Coordinates of N, CA and C and ligand atoms in Angstrom, one line a residue:
X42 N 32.2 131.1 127.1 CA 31.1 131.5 126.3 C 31.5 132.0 124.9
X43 N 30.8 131.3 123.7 CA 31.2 131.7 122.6 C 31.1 133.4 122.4
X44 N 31.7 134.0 121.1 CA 30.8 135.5 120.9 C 30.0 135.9 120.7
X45 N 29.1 135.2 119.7 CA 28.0 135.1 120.1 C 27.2 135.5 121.1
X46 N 27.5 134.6 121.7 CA 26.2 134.2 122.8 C 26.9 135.6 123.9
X47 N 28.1 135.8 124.0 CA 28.2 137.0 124.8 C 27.2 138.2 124.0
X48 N 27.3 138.5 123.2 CA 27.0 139.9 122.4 C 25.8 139.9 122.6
X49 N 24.5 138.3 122.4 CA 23.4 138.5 122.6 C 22.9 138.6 123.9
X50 N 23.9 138.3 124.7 CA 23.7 138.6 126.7 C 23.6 139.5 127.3
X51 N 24.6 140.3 126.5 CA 24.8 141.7 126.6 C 24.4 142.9 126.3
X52 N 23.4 142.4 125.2 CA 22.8 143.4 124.1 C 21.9 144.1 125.0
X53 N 20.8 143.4 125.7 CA 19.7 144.1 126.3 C 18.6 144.5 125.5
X54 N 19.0 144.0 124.3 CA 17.8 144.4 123.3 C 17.9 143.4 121.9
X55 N 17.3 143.5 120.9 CA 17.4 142.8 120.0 C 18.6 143.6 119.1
X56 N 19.8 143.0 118.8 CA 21.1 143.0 118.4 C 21.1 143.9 117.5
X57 N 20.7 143.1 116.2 CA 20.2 143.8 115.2 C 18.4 144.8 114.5
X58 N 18.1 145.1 115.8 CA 17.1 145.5 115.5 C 15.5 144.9 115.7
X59 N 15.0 145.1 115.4 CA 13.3 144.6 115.6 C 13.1 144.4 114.0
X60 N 13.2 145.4 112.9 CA 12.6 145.4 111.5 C 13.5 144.1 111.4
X61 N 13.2 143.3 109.9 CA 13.6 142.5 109.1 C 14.6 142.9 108.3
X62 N 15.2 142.6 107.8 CA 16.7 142.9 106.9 C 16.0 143.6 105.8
X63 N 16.8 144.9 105.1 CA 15.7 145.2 104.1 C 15.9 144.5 102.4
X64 N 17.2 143.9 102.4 CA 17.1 143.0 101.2 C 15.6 142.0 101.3
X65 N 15.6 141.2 102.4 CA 14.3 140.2 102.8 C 13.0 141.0 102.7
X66 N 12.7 142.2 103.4 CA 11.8 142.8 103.4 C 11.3 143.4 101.8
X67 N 12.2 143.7 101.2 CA 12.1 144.2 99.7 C 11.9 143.6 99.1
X68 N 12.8 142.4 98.9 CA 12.6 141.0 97.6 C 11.4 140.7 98.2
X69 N 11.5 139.9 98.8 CA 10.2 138.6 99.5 C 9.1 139.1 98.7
X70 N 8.3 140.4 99.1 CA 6.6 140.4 98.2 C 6.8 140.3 96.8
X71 N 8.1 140.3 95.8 CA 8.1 140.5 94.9 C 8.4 139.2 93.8
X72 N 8.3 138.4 95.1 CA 9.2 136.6 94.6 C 8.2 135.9 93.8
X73 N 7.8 135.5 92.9 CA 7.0 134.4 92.0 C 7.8 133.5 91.5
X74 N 6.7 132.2 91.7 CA 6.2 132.0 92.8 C 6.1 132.4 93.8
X75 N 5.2 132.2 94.4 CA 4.9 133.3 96.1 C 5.8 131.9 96.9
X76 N 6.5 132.0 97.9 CA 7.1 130.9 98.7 C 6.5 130.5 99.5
X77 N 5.9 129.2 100.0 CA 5.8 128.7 101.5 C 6.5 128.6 102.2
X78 N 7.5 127.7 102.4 CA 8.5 127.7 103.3 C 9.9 128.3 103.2
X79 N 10.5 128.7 104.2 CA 11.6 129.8 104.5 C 12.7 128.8 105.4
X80 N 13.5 129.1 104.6 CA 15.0 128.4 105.6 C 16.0 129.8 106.1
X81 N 16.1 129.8 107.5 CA 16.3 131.2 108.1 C 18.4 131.2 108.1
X82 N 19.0 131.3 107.7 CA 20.4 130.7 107.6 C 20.6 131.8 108.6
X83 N 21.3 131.5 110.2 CA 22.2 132.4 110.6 C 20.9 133.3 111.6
X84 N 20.0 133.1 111.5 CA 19.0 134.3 112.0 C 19.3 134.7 114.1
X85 N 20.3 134.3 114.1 CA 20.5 134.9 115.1 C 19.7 135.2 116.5
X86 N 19.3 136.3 116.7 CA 18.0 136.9 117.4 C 16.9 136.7 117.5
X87 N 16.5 136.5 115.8 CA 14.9 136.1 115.1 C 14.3 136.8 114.1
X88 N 15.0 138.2 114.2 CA 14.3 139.2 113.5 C 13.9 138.9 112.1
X89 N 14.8 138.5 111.5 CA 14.3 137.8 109.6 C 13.3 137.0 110.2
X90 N 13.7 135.9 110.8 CA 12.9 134.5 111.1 C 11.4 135.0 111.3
X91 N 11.3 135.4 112.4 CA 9.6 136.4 113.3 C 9.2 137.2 112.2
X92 N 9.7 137.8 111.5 CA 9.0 138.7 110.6 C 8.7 137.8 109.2
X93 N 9.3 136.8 109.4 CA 9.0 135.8 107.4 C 8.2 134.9 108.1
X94 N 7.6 134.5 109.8 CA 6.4 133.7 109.9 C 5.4 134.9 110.1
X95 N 5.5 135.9 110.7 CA 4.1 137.3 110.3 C 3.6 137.4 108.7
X96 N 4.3 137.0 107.6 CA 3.9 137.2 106.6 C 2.8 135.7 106.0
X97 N 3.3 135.0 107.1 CA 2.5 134.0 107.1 C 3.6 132.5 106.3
X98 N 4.4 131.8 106.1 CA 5.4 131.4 106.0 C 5.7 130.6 106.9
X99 N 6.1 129.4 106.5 CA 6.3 128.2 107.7 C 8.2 128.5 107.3
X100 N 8.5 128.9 108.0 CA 10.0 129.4 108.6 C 10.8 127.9 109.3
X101 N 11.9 127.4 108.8 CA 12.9 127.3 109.6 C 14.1 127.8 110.2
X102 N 14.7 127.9 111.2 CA 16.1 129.2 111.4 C 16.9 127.9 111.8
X103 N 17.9 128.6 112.0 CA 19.5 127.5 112.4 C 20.0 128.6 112.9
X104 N 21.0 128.5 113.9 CA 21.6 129.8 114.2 C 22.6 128.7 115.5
X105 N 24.0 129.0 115.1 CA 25.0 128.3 116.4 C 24.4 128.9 117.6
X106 N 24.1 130.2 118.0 CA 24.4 130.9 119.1 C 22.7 130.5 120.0
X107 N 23.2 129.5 121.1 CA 22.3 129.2 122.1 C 21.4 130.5 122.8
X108 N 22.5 131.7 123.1 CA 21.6 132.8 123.6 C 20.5 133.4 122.6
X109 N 21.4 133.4 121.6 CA 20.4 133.9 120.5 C 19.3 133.7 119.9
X110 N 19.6 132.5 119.9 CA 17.7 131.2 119.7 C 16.8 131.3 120.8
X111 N 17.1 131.8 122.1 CA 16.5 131.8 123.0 C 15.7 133.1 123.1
X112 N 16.3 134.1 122.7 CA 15.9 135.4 122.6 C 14.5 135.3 121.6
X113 N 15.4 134.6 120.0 CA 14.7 134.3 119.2 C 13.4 134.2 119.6
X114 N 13.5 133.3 120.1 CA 11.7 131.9 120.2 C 11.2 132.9 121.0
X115 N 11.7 133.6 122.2 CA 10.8 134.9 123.0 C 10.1 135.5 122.2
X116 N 10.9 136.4 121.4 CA 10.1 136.9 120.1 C 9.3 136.8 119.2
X117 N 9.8 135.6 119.1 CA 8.3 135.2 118.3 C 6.7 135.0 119.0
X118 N 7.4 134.3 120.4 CA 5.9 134.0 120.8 C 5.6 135.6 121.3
X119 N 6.1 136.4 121.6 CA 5.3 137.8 121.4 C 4.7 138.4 120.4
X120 N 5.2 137.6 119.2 CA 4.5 138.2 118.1 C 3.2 137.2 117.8
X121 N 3.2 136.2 118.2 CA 2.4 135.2 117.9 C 2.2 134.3 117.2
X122 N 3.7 134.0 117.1 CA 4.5 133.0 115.8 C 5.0 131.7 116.2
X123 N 5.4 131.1 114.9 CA 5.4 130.1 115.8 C 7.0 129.5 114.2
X124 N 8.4 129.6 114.9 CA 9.2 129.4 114.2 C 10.0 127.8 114.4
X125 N 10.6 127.0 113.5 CA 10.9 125.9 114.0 C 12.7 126.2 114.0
X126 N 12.9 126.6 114.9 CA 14.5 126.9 115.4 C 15.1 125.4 115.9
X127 N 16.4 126.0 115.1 CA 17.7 124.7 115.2 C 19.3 125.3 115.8
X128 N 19.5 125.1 116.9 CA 20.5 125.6 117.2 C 21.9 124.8 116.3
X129 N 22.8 125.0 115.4 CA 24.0 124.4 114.8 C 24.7 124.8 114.6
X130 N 25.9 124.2 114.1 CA 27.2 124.7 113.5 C 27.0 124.7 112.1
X131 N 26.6 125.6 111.2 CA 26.6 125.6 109.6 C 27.8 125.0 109.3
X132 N 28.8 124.7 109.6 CA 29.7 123.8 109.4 C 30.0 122.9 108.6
X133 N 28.8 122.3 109.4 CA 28.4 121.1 109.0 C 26.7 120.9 109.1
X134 N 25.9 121.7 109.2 CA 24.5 121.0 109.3 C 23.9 120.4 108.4
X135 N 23.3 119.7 108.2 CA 22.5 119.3 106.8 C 21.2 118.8 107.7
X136 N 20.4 119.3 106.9 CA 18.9 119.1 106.4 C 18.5 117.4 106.7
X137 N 17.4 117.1 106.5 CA 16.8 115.8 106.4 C 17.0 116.1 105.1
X138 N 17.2 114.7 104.4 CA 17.6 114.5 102.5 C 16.9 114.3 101.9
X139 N 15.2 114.4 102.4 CA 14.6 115.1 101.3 C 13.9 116.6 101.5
X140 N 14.8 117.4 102.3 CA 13.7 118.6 103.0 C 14.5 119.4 101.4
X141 N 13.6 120.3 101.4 CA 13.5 121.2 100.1 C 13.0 122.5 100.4
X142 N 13.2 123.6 100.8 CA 13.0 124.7 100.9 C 12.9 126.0 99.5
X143 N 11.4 126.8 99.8 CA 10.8 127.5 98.5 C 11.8 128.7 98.7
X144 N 12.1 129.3 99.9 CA 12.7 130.4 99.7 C 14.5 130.4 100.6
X145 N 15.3 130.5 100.5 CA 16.2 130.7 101.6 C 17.1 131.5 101.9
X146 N 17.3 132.3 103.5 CA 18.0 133.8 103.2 C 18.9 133.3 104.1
X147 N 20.0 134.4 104.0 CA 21.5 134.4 105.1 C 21.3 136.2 105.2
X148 N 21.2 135.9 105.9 CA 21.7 137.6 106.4 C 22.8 138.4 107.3
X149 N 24.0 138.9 107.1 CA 25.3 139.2 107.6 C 25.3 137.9 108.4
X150 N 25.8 136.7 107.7 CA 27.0 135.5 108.1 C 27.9 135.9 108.0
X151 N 28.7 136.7 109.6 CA 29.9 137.0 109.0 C 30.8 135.8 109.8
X152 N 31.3 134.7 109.1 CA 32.2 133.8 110.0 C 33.3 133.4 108.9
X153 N 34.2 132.7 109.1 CA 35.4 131.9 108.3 C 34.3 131.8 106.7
X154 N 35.4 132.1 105.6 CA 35.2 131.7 104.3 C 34.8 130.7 104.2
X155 N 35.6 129.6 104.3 CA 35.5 128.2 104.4 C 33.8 127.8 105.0
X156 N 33.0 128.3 105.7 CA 32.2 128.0 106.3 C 31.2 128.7 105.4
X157 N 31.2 129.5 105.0 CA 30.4 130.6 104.0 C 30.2 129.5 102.7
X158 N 31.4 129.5 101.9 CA 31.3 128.9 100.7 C 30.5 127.3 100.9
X159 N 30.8 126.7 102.0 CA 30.0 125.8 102.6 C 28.4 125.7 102.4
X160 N 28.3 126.5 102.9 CA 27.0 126.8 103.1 C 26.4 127.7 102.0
X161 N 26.7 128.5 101.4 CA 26.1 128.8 100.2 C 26.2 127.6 99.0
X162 N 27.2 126.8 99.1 CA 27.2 125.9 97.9 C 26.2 124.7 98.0
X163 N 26.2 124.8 99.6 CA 24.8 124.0 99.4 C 23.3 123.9 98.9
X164 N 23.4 125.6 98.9 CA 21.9 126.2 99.1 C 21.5 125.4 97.7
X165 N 21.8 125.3 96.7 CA 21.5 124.8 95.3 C 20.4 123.1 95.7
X166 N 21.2 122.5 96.8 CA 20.6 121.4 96.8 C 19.5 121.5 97.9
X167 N 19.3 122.6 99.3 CA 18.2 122.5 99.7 C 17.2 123.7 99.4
X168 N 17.2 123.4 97.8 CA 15.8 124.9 97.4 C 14.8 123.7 96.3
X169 N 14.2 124.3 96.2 CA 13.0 123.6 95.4 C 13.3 124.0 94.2
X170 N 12.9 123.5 93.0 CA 13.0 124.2 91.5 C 12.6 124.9 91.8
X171 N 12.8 126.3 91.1 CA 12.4 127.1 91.0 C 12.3 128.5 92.4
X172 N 12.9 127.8 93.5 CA 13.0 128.4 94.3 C 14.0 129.4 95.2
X173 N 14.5 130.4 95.9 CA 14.7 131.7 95.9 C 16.0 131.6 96.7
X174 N 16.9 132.1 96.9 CA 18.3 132.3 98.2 C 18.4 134.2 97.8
X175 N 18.1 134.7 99.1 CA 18.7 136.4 99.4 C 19.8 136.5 100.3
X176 N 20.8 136.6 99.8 CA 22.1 136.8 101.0 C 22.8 138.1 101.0
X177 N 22.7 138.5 102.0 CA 23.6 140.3 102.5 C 24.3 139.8 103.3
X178 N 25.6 140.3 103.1 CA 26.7 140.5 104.2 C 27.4 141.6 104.0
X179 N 28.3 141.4 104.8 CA 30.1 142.9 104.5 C 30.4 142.1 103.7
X180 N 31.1 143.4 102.9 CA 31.9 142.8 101.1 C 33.4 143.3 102.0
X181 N 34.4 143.0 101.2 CA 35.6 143.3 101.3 C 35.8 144.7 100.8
X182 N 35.1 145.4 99.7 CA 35.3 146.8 99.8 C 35.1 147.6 101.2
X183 N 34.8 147.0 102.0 CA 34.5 147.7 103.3 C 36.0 147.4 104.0
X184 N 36.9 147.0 103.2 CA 38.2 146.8 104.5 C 39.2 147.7 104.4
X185 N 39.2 148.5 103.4 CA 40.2 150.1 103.3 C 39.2 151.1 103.5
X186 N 37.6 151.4 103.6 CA 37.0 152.0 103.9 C 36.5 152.1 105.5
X187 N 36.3 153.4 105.4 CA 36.3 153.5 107.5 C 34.8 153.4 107.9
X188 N 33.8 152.1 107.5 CA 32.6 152.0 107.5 C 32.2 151.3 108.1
X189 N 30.8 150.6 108.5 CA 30.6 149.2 109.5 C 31.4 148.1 108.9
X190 N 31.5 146.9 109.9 CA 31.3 145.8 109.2 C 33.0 145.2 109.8
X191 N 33.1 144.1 109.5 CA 34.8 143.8 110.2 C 35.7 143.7 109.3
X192 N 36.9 144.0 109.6 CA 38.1 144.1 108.9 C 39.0 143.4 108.6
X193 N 38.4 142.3 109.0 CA 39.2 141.1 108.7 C 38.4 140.5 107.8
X194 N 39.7 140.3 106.5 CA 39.0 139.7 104.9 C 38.2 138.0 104.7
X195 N 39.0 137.6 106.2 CA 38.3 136.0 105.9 C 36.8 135.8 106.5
X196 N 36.5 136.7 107.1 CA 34.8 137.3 107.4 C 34.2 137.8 106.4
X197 N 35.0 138.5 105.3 CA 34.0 139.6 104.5 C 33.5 138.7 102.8
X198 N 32.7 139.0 102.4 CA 32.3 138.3 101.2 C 32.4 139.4 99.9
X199 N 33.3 138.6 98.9 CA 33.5 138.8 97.7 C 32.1 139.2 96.9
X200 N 32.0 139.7 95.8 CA 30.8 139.5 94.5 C 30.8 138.3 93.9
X201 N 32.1 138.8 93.3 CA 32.2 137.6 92.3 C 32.4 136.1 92.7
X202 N 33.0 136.0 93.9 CA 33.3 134.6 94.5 C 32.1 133.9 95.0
X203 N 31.1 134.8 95.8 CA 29.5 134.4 95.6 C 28.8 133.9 95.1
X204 N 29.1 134.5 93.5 CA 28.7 134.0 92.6 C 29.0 132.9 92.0
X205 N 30.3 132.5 92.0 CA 31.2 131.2 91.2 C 30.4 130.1 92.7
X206 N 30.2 130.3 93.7 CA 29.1 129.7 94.7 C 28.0 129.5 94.4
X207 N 27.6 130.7 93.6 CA 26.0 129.9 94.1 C 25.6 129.0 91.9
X208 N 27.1 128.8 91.5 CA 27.1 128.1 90.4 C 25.9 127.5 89.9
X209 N 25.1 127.0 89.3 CA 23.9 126.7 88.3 C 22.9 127.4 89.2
X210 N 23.0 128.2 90.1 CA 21.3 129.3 90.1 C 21.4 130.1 89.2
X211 N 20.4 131.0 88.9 CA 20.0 132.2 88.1 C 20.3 133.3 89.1
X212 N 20.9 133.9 88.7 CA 21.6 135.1 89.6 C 20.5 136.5 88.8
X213 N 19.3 136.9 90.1 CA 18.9 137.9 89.6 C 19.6 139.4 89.7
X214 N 20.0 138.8 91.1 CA 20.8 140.6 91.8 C 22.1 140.0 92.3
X215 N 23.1 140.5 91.6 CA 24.4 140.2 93.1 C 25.3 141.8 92.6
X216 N 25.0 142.1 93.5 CA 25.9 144.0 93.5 C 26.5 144.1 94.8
X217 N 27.0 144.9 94.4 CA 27.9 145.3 95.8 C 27.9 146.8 96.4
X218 N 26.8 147.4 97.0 CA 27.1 148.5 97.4 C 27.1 149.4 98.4
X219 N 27.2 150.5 98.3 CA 26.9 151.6 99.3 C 26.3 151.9 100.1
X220 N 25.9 151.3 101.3 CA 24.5 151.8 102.0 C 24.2 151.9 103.5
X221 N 23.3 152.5 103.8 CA 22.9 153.6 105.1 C 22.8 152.6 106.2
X222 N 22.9 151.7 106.7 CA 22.6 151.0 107.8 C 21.9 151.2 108.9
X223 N 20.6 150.9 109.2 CA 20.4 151.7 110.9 C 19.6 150.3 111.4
X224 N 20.3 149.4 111.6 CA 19.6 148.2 112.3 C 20.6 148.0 114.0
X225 N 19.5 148.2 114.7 CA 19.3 148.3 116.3 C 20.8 148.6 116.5
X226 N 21.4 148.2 117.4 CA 22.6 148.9 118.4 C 24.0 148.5 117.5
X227 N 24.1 147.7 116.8 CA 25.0 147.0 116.4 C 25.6 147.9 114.6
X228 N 24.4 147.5 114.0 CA 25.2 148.3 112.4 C 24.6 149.1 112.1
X229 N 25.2 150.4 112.1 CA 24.3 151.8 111.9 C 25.2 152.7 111.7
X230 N 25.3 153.0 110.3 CA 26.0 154.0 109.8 C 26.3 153.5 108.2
X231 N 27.2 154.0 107.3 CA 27.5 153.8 106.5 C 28.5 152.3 106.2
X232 N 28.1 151.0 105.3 CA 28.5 150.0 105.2 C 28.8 149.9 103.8
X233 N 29.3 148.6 103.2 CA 29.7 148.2 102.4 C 29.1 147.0 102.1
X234 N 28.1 146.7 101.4 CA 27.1 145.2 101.4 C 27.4 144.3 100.2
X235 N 27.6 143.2 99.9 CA 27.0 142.4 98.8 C 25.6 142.0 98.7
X236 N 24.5 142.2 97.9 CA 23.4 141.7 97.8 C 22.6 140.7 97.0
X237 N 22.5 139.7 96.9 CA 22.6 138.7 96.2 C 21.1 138.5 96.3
X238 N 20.3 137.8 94.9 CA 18.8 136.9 94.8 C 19.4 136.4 93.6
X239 N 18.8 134.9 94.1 CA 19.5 133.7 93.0 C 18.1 132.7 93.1
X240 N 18.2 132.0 92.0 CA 17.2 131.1 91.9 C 17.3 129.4 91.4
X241 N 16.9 129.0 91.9 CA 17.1 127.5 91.5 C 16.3 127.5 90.0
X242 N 16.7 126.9 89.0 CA 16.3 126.3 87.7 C 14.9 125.7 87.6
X243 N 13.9 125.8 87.5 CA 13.3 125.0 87.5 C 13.3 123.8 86.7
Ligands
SAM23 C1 25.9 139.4 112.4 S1 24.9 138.2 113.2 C2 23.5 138.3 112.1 C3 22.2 137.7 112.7 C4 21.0 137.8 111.9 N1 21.1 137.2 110.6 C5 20.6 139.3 111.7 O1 21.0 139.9 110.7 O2 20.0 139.9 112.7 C6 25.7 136.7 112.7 C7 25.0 135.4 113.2 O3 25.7 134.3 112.6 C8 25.7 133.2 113.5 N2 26.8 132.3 113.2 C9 28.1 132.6 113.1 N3 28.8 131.5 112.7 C10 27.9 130.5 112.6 C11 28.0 129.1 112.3 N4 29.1 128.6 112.0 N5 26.8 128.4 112.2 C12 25.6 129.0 112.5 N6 25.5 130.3 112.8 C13 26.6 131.0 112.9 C14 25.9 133.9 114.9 O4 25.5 133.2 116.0 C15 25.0 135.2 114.7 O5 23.7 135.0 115.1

């Protein structure tokens, strides 16, 4: 069994919480264009996912972890939602070539670099002009500090290397900082974040 799918078998609850990430929750009302569609990168459990179709938002998620999409789709249909989940390897996944997404978030992807830069370098080609990418993870300031998040550098994400990634968007926000954590059983306490909102060109 991958780790994943252990952690989410084991959890007994929703991993990271019930609320929505608060970069997602914060940006999102404030996005103009307002977005229709949501590309859920990594959503794990569901929590981003379930909470960006409550706002009303045709959502799709991807997420490797089999346990986790399963939990996912529970959740939603408790909430009364209705998400179009893709179980994959970001690896490699690609989109149908001409799907185009208005908004798209990653929220703590923490896996191999190589897989990261992958997948953010994409994001350029599945957003719409003019449309949105919010990505939080662990930064590497968090690897000599005694705070959440993992300790190994080829998991943690850079600022600036992010950025030389998410090359021809409009970089509204990418910082790197200090903050309080209290999402469900898993990250809660003091972290070390990058927070990124970038936009496609119109
Ligand atoms: C720290 S969890 C975050 C989950 C969710 N975004 C949240 O914040 O609640 C990391 C997620 O990334 C997924 N993941 C890791 N490597 C992946 C890959 N190569 N392709 C797709 N998903 C991956 C895991 O299955 C897990 O659900």
């Amino acid at each position: 069994m991958t780790k994943w799918n252990r952690k989410y078998g084991e959890a007994g609850t929703r991993l990271f919480g019930d609320a929505p990430n608060t970069l997602i929750a914060t940006q999102v009302p404030h996005l103009h264009p307002r977005p229709q569609t949501v590309l859920c990168l990594a959503d794990g459990d569901g929590r981003d996912g379930t909470w960006l179709a409550q706002q009303g938002f045709a959502v799709t998620a991807v997420d490797l972890s089999e346990v986790g999409t399963v939990q996912a789709r529970h959740h939603d249909q408790v909430a009364g939602v209705t998400v179009h989940r893709i179980i994959a390897d970001l690896a490699d996944w690609q989109p149908p070539r001409t799907q185009r997404w208005d908004l798209i978030t990653m929220s703590f992807l923490q896996c191999e670099s190589a897989v990261r830069q992958r997948v953010v370098q994409q994001v350029r080609h599945w957003l719409q002009p003019g449309g949105y990418c919010l990505i939080e993870g662990f930064s590497s300031q968090g690897l000599t500090a005694n705070t959440e998040g993992p300790k190994d550098s080829d998991l943690l994400y850079d600022r600036e290397t992010v950025q030389n990634w998410l090359e021809g968007l409009i970089i509204h926000l990418c910082e790197d900082a200090q903050v309080e954590l209290d999402q469900g059983i898993s990250h809660v306490g003091t972290g070390h974040v990058i927070r990124v909102c970038a936009q496609q060109p119109t």
